[in-house]
mmCIF file of C-alpha atoms in Angstrom:
data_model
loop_
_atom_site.group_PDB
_atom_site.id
_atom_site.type_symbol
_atom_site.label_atom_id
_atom_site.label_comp_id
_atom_site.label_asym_id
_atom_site.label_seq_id
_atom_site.Cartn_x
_atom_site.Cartn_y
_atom_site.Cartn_z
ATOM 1 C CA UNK A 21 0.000 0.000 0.000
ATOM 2 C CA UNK A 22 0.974 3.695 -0.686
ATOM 3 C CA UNK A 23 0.986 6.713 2.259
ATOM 4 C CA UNK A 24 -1.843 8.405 0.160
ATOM 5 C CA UNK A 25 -4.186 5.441 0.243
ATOM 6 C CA UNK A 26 -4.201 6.577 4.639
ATOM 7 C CA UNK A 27 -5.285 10.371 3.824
ATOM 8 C CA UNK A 28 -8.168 11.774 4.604
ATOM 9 C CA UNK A 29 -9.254 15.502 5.242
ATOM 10 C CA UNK A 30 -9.436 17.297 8.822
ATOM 11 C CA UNK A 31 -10.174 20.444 9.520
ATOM 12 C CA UNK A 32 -8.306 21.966 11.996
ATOM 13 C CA UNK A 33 -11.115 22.819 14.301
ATOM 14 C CA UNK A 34 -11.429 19.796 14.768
ATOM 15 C CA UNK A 35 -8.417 18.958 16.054
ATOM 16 C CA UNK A 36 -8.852 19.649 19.960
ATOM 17 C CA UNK A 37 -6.636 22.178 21.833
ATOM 18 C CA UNK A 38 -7.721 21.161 25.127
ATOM 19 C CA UNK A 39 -9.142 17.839 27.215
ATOM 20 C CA UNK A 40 -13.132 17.307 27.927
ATOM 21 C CA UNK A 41 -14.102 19.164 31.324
ATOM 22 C CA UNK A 42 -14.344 15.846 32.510
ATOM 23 C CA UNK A 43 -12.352 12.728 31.567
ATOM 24 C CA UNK A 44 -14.943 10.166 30.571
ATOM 25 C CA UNK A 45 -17.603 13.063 28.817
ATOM 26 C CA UNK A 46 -16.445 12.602 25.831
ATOM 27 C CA UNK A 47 -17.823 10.873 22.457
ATOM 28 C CA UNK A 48 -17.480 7.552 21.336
ATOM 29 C CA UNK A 49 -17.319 6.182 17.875
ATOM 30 C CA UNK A 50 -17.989 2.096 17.812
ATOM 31 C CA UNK A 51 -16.939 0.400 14.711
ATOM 32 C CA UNK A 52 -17.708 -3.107 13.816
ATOM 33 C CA UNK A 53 -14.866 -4.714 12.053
ATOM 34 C CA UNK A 54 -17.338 -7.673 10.540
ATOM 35 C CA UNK A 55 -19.743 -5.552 8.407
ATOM 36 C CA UNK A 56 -17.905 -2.025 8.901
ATOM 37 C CA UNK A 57 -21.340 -0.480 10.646
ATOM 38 C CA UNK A 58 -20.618 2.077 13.065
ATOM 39 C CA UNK A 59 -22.378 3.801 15.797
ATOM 40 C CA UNK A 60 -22.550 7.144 17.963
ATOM 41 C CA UNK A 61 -22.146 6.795 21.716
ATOM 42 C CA UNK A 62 -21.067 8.556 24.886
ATOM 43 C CA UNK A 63 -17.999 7.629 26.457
ATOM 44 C CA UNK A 64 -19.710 6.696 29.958
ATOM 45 C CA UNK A 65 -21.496 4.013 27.932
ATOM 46 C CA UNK A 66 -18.210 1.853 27.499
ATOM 47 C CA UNK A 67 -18.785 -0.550 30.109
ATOM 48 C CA UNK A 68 -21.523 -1.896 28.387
ATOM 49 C CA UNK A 69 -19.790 -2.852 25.167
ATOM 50 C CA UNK A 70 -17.953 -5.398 27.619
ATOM 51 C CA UNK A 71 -18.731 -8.912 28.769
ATOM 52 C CA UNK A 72 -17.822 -10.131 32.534
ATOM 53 C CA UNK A 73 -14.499 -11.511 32.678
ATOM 54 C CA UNK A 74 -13.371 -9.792 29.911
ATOM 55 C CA UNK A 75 -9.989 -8.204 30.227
ATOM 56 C CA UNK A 76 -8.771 -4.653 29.663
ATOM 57 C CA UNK A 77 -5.089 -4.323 29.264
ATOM 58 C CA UNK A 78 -3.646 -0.491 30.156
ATOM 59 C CA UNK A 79 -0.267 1.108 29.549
ATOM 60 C CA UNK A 80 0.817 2.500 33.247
ATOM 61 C CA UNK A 81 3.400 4.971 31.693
ATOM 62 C CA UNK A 82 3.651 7.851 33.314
ATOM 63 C CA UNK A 83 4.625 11.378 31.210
ATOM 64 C CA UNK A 84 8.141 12.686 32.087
ATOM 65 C CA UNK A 85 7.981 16.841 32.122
ATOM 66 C CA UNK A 86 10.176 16.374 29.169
ATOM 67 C CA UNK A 87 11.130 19.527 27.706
ATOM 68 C CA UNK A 88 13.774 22.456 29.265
ATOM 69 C CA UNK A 89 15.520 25.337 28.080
ATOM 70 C CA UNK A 90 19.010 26.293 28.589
ATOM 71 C CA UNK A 91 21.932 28.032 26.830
ATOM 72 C CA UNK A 92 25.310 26.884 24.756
ATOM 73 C CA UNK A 93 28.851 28.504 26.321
ATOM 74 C CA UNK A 94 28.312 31.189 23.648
ATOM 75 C CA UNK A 95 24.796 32.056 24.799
ATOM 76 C CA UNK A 96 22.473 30.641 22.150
ATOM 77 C CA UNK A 97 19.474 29.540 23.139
ATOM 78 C CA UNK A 98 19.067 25.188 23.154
ATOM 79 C CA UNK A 99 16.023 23.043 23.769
ATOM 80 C CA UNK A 100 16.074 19.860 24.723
ATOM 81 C CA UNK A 101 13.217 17.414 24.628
ATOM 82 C CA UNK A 102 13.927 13.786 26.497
ATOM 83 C CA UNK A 103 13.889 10.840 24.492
ATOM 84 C CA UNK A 104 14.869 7.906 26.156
ATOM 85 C CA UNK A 105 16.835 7.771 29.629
ATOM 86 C CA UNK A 106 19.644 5.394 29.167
ATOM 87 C CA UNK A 107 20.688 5.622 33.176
ATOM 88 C CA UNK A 108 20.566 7.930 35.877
ATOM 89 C CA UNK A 109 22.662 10.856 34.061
ATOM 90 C CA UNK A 110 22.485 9.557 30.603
ATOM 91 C CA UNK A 111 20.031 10.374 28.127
ATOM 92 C CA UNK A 112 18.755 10.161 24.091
ATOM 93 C CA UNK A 113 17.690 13.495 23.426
ATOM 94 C CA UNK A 114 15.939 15.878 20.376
ATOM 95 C CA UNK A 115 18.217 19.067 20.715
ATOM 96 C CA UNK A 116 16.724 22.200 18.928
ATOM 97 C CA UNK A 117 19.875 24.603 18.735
ATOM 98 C CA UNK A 118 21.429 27.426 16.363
ATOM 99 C CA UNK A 119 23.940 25.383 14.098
ATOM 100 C CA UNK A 120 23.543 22.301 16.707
ATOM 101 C CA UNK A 121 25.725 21.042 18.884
ATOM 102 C CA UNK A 122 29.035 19.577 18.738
ATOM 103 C CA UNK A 123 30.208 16.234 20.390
ATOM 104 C CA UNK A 124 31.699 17.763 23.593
ATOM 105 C CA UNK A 125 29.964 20.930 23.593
ATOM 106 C CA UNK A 126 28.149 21.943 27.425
ATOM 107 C CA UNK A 127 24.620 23.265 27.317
ATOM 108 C CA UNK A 128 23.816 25.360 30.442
ATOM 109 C CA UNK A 129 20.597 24.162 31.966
ATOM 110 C CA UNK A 130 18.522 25.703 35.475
ATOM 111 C CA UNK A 131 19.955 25.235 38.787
ATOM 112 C CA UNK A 132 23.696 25.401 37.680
ATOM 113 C CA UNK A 133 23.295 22.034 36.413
ATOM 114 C CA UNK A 134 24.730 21.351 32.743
ATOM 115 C CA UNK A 135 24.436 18.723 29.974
ATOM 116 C CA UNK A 136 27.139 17.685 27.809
ATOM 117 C CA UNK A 137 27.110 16.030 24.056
ATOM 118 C CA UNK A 138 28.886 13.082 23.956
ATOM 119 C CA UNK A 139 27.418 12.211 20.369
ATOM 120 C CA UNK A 140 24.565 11.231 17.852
ATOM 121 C CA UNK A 141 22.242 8.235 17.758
ATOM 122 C CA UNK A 142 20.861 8.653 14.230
ATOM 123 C CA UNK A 143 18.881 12.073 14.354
ATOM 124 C CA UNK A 144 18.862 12.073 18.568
ATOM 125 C CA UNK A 145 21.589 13.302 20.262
ATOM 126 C CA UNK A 146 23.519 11.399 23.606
ATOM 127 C CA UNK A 147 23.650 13.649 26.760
ATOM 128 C CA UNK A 148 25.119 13.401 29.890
ATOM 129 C CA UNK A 149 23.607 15.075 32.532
ATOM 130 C CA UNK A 150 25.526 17.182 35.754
ATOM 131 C CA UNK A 151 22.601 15.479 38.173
ATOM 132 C CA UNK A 152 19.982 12.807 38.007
ATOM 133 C CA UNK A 153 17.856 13.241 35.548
ATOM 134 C CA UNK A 154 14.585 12.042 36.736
ATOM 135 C CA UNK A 155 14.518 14.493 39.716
ATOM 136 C CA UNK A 156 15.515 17.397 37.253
ATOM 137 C CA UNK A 157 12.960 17.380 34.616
ATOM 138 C CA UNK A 158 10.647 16.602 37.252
ATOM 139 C CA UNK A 159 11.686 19.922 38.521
ATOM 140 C CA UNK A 160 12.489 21.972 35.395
ATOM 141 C CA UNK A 161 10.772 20.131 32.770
ATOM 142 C CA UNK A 162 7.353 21.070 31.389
ATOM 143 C CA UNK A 163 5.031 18.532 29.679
ATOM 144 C CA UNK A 164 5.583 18.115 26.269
ATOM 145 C CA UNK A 165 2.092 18.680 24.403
ATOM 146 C CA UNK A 166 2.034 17.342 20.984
ATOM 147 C CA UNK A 167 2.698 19.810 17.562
ATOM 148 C CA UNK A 168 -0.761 20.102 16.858
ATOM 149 C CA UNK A 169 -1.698 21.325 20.213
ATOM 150 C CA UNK A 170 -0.967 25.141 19.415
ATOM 151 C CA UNK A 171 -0.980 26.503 22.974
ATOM 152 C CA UNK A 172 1.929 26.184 25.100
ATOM 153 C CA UNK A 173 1.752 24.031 28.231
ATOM 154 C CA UNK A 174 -0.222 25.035 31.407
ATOM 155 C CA UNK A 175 0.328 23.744 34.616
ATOM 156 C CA UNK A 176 -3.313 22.119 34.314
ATOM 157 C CA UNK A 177 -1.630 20.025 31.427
ATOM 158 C CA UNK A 178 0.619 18.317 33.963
ATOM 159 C CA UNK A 179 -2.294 16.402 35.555
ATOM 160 C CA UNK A 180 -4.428 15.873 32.498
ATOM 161 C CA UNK A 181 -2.173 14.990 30.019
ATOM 162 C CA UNK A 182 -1.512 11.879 32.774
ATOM 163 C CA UNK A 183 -3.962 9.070 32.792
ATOM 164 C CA UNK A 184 -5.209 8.161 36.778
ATOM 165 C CA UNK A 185 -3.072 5.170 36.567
ATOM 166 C CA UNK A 186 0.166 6.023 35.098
ATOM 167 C CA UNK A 187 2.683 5.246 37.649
ATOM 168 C CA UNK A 188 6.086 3.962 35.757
ATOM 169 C CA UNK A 189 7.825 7.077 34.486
ATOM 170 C CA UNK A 190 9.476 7.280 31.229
ATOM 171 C CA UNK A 191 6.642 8.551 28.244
ATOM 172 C CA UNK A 192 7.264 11.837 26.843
ATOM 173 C CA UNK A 193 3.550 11.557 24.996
ATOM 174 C CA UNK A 194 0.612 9.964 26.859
ATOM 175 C CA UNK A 195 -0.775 6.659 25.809
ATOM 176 C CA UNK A 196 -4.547 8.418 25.183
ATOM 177 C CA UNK A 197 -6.771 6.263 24.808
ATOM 178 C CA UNK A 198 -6.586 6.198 28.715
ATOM 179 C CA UNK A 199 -7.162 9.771 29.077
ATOM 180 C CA UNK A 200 -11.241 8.833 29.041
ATOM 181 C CA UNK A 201 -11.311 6.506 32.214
ATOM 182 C CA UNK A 202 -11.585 8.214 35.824
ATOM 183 C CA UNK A 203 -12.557 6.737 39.020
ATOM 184 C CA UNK A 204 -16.196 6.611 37.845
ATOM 185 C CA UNK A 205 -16.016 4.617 34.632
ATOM 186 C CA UNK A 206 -13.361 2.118 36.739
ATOM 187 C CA UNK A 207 -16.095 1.522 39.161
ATOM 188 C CA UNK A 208 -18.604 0.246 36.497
ATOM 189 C CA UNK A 209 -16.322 -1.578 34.951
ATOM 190 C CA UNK A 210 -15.730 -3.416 38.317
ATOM 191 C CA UNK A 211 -19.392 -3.415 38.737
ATOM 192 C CA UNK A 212 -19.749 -5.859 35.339
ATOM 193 C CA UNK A 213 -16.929 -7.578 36.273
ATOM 194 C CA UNK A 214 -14.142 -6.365 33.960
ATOM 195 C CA UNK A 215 -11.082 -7.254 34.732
ATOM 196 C CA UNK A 216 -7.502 -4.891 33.842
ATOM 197 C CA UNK A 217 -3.533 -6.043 33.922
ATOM 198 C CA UNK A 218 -1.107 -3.486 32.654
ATOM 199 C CA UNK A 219 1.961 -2.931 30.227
ATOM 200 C CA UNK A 220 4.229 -0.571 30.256
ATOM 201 C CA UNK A 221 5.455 1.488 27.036
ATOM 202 C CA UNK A 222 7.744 4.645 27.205
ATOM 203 C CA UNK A 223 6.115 6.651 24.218
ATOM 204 C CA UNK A 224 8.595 8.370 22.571
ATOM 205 C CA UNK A 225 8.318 11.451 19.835
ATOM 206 C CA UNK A 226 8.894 8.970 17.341
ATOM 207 C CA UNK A 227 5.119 8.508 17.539
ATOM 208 C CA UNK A 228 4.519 11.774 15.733
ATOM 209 C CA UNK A 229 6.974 11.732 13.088
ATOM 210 C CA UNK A 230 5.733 11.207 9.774
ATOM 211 C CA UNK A 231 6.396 9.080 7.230
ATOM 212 C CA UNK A 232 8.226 9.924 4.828
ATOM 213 C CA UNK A 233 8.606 6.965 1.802
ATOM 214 C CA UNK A 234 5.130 6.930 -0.326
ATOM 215 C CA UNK A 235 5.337 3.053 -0.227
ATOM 216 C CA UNK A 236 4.713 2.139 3.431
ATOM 217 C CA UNK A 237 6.452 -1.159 3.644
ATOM 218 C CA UNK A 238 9.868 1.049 3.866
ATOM 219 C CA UNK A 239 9.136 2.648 7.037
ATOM 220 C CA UNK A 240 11.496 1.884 9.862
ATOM 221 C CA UNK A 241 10.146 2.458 13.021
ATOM 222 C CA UNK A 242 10.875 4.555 15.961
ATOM 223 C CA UNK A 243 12.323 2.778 19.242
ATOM 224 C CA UNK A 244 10.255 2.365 22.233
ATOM 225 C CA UNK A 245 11.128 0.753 25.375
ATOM 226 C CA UNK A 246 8.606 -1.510 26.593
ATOM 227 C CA UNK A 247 7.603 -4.118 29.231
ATOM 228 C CA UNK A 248 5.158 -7.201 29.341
ATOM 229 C CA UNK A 249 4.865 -9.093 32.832
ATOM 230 C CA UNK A 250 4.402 -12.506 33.124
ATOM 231 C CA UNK A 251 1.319 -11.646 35.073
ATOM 232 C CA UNK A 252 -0.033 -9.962 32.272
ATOM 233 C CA UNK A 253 0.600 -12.917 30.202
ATOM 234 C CA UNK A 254 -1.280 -15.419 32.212
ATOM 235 C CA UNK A 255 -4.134 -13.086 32.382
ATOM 236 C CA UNK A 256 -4.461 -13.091 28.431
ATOM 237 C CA UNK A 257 -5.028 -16.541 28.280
ATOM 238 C CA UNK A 258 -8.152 -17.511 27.150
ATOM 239 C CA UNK A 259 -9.844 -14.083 27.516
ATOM 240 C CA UNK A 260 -11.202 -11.078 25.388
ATOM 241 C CA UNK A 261 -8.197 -9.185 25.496
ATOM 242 C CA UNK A 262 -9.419 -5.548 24.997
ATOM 243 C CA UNK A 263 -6.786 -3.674 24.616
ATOM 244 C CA UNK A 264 -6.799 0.566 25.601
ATOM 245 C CA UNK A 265 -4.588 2.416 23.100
ATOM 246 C CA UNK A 266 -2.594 1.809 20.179
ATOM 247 C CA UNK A 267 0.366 1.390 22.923
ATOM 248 C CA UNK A 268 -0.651 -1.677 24.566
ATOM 249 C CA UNK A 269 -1.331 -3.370 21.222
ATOM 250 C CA UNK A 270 2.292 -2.913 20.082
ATOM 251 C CA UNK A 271 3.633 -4.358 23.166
ATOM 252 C CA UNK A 272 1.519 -7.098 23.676
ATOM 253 C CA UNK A 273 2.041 -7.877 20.053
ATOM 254 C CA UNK A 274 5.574 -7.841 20.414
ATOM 255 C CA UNK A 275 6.083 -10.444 23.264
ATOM 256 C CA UNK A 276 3.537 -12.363 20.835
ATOM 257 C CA UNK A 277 5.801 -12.147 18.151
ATOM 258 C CA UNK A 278 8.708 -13.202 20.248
ATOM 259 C CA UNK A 279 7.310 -15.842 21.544
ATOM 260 C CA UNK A 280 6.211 -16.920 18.266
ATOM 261 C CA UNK A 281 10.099 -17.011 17.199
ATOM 262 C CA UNK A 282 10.911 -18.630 20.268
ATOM 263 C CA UNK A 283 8.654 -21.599 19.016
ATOM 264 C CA UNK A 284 6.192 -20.926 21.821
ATOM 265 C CA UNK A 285 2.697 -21.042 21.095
ATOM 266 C CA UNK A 286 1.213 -18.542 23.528
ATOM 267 C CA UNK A 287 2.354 -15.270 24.443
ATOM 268 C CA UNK A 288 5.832 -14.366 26.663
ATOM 269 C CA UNK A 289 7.367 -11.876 28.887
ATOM 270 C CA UNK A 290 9.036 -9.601 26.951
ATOM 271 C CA UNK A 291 11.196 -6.395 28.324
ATOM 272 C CA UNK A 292 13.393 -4.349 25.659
ATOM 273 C CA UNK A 293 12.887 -2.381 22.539
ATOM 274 C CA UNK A 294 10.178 -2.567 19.678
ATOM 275 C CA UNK A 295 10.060 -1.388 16.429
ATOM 276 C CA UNK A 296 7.200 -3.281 15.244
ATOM 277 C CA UNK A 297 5.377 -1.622 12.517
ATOM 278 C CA UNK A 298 1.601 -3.082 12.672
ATOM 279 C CA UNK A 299 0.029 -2.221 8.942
ATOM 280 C CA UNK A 300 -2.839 -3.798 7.023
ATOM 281 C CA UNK A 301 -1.857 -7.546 6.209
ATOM 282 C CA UNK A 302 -0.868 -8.431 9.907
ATOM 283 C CA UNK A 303 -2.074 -11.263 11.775
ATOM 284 C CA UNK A 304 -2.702 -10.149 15.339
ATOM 285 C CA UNK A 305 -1.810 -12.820 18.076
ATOM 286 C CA UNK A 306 -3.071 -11.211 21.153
ATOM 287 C CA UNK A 307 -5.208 -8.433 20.875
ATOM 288 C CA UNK A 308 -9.323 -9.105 20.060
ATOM 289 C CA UNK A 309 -10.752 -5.768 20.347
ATOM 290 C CA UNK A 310 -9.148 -1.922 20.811
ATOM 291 C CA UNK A 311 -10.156 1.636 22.276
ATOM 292 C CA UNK A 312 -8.308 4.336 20.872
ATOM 293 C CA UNK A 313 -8.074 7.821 20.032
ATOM 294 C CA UNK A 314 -8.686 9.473 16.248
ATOM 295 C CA UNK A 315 -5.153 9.577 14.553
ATOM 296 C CA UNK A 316 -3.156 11.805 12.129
ATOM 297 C CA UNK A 317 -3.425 11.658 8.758
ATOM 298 C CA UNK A 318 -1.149 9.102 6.724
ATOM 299 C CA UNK A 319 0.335 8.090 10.244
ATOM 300 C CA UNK A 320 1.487 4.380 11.072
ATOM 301 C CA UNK A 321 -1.319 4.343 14.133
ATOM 302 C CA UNK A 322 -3.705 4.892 11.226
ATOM 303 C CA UNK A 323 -2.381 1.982 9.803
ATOM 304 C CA UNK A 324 -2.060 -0.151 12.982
ATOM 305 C CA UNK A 325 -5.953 0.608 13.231
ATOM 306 C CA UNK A 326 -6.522 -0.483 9.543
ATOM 307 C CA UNK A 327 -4.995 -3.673 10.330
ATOM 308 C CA UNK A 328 -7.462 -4.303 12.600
ATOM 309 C CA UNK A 329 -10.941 -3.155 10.696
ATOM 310 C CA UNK A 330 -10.180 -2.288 7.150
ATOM 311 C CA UNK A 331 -8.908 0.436 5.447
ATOM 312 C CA UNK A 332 -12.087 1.404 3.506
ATOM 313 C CA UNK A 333 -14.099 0.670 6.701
ATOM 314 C CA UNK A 334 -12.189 2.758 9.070
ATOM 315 C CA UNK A 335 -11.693 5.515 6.756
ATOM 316 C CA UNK A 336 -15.598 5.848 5.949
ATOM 317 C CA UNK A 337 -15.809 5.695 9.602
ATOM 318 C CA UNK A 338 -13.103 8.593 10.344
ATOM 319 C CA UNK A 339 -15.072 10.565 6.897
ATOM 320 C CA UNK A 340 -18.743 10.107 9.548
ATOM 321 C CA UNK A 341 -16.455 11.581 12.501
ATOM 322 C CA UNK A 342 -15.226 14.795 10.686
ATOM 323 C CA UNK A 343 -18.882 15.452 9.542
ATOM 324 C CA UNK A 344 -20.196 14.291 13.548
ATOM 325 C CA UNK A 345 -17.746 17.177 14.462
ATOM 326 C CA UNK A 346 -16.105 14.629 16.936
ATOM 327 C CA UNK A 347 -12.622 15.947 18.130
ATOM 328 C CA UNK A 348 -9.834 14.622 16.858
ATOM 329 C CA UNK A 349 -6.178 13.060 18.185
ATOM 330 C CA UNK A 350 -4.783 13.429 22.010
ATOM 331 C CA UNK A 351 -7.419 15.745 24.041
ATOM 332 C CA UNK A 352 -9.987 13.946 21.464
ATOM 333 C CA UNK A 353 -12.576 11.691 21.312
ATOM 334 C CA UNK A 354 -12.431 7.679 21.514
ATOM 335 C CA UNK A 355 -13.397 5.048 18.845
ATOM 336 C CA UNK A 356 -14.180 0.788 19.699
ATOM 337 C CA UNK A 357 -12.611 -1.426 17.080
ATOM 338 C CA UNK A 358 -13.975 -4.794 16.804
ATOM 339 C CA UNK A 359 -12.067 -6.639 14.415
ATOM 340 C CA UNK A 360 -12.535 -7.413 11.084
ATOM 341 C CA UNK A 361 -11.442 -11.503 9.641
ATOM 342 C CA UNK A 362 -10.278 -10.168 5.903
ATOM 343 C CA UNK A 363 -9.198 -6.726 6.986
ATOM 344 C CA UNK A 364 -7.119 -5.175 4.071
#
């Protein structure tokens, strides 16, 4: 398949600025993968698309407060936006900086602390921090809102832009599909008798850069660390495995994968990297249904969602949203995937 065959057009009202008053009052957009028919709901009605004992699997990553400011030796102005921590002081970085930076060059940073170059990784850049870095973005930082959020970020941002569960810290974008669920909507899904297990995966900025071949099958992914618990794999087993976000369907497809090369039948603990790049033609080993956000535009979690339902059918589905007026990507609105058994 080509990039243009996952276009469609969005106007950019739609595309919402801030989150719902309240998490789960926003809109919901079921699709039915077998006969691509697709319905208008309200977010609070969720539980009842669910069957006891069916299982909800979350991502519990947490957002770091990603982005700071500081200053090269000769006083131009540097941003840095956290990638991936690679130990306490060490770090993958995006550096934004008049004519870069060179390998040794210090970048002066708030509190007297610095951060010096000590080379690339492809287009990210290898820092090593004066202090721990955890406890200084946490300090410093501010929350990294996506591109197409055209407002900078308010302290309101730090809290909402956070589901209520995410407790392992590492993400520098939130996995939103989780933005919708609050203490409410978790207490009638206990009341049906839903069961949830986590994953964890650090979402990096990787998951808003674009594609950039117009055949698809020559993307190369981003990097995202990831881990799958053997709890979480024993709770899989012979269960609806609904998964929330486009997140938790990479992981758990991952260890699936693995485990698949490993010779094992079912699904394995995995802990590490992925890459996978989930497009139409994929044969999902783990996941039977998905809640998730709108997407961008010719972006590979369009494509992970075609995989699922269809091309045609999701796109005619996305084509209803724009002309519902639903709001679109990370302060958005949520869509239920069922999946389809030929989905092209």
């Amino acid at each position: 398949m080509l990039l243009q065959d996952f276009n469609f057009d969005l106007p950019a009202e739609l595309i919402a600025q801030t989150p719902a008053e309240q998490r789960s009052a926003s809109r919901l957009l079921t699709l039915d993968g077998r006969d691509g028919s697709y319905r208008d709901r309200q977010f609070r009605e969720f539980p009842q698309l669910l069957e006891p004992r069916d299982l909800l699997v979350f991502n519990d990553t947490r957002v770091i407060p990603a982005r700071v400011f500081g200053s090269k030796e000769s006083g131009g102005r540097v941003e840095i936006l956290l990638e991936r921590a690679l130990s306490d002081r060490v770090a993958l970085a995006h550096v934004r900086a008049s004519k870069g930076l060179r390998e040794g060059a210090r970048v002066q940073l708030a509190g007297g602390q610095q951060a010096r170059m000590l080379g690339r990784e492809e287009d990210l850049f290898r820092l090593e921090f004066s202090c721990d870095l955890t406890a200084f973005f946490e300090a410093h930082g501010e929350i990294p809102l996506p591109p197409y959020i055209k407002r900078p970020a308010q302290d309101s941002d730090r809290e909402r832009y956070q589901t209520v569960y995410s407790r392992s810290l590492g993400a520098i974008a939130a996995p939103t599909a989780g933005l919708h669920f609050d203490a409410a909507m978790f207490e009638a899904l206990a009341a049906r008798s839903v069961r949830h297990c986590f994953v964890t995966l650090h979402v990096g900025a990787g998951t808003f850069a674009p594609i950039r071949d117009p055949q698809i099958d020559k993307h190369r992914m981003h990097a995202e660390y990831l881990e799958v618990s053997e709890a979480t794999c024993k709770a899989i087993v012979e269960t609806r495995v609904v998964a929330v976000g486009t997140t938790v369907v990479r992981s758990l497809e991952t260890a699936a994968q693995q485990a698949a090369a490993n010779g094992a039948a079912m699904i394995e603990p995995y802990r590490g990297i992925t890459r996978i790049f989930i497009r139409p033609g994929h044969r999902f080993r783990a996941v039977d249904a998905l809640l998730t956000n709108f997407h961008l535009p010719a972006s590979t979690l369009l494509m992970l969602c075609s995989a699922f339902v269809g091309r045609e059918a999701l796109l005619a589905a996305y084509a209803h949203a724009v002309q519902a007026r639903y709001r679109f990507f990370s302060y958005g609105d949520a869509m239920f995937l069922t999946p389809s058994p030929n989905a092209i």
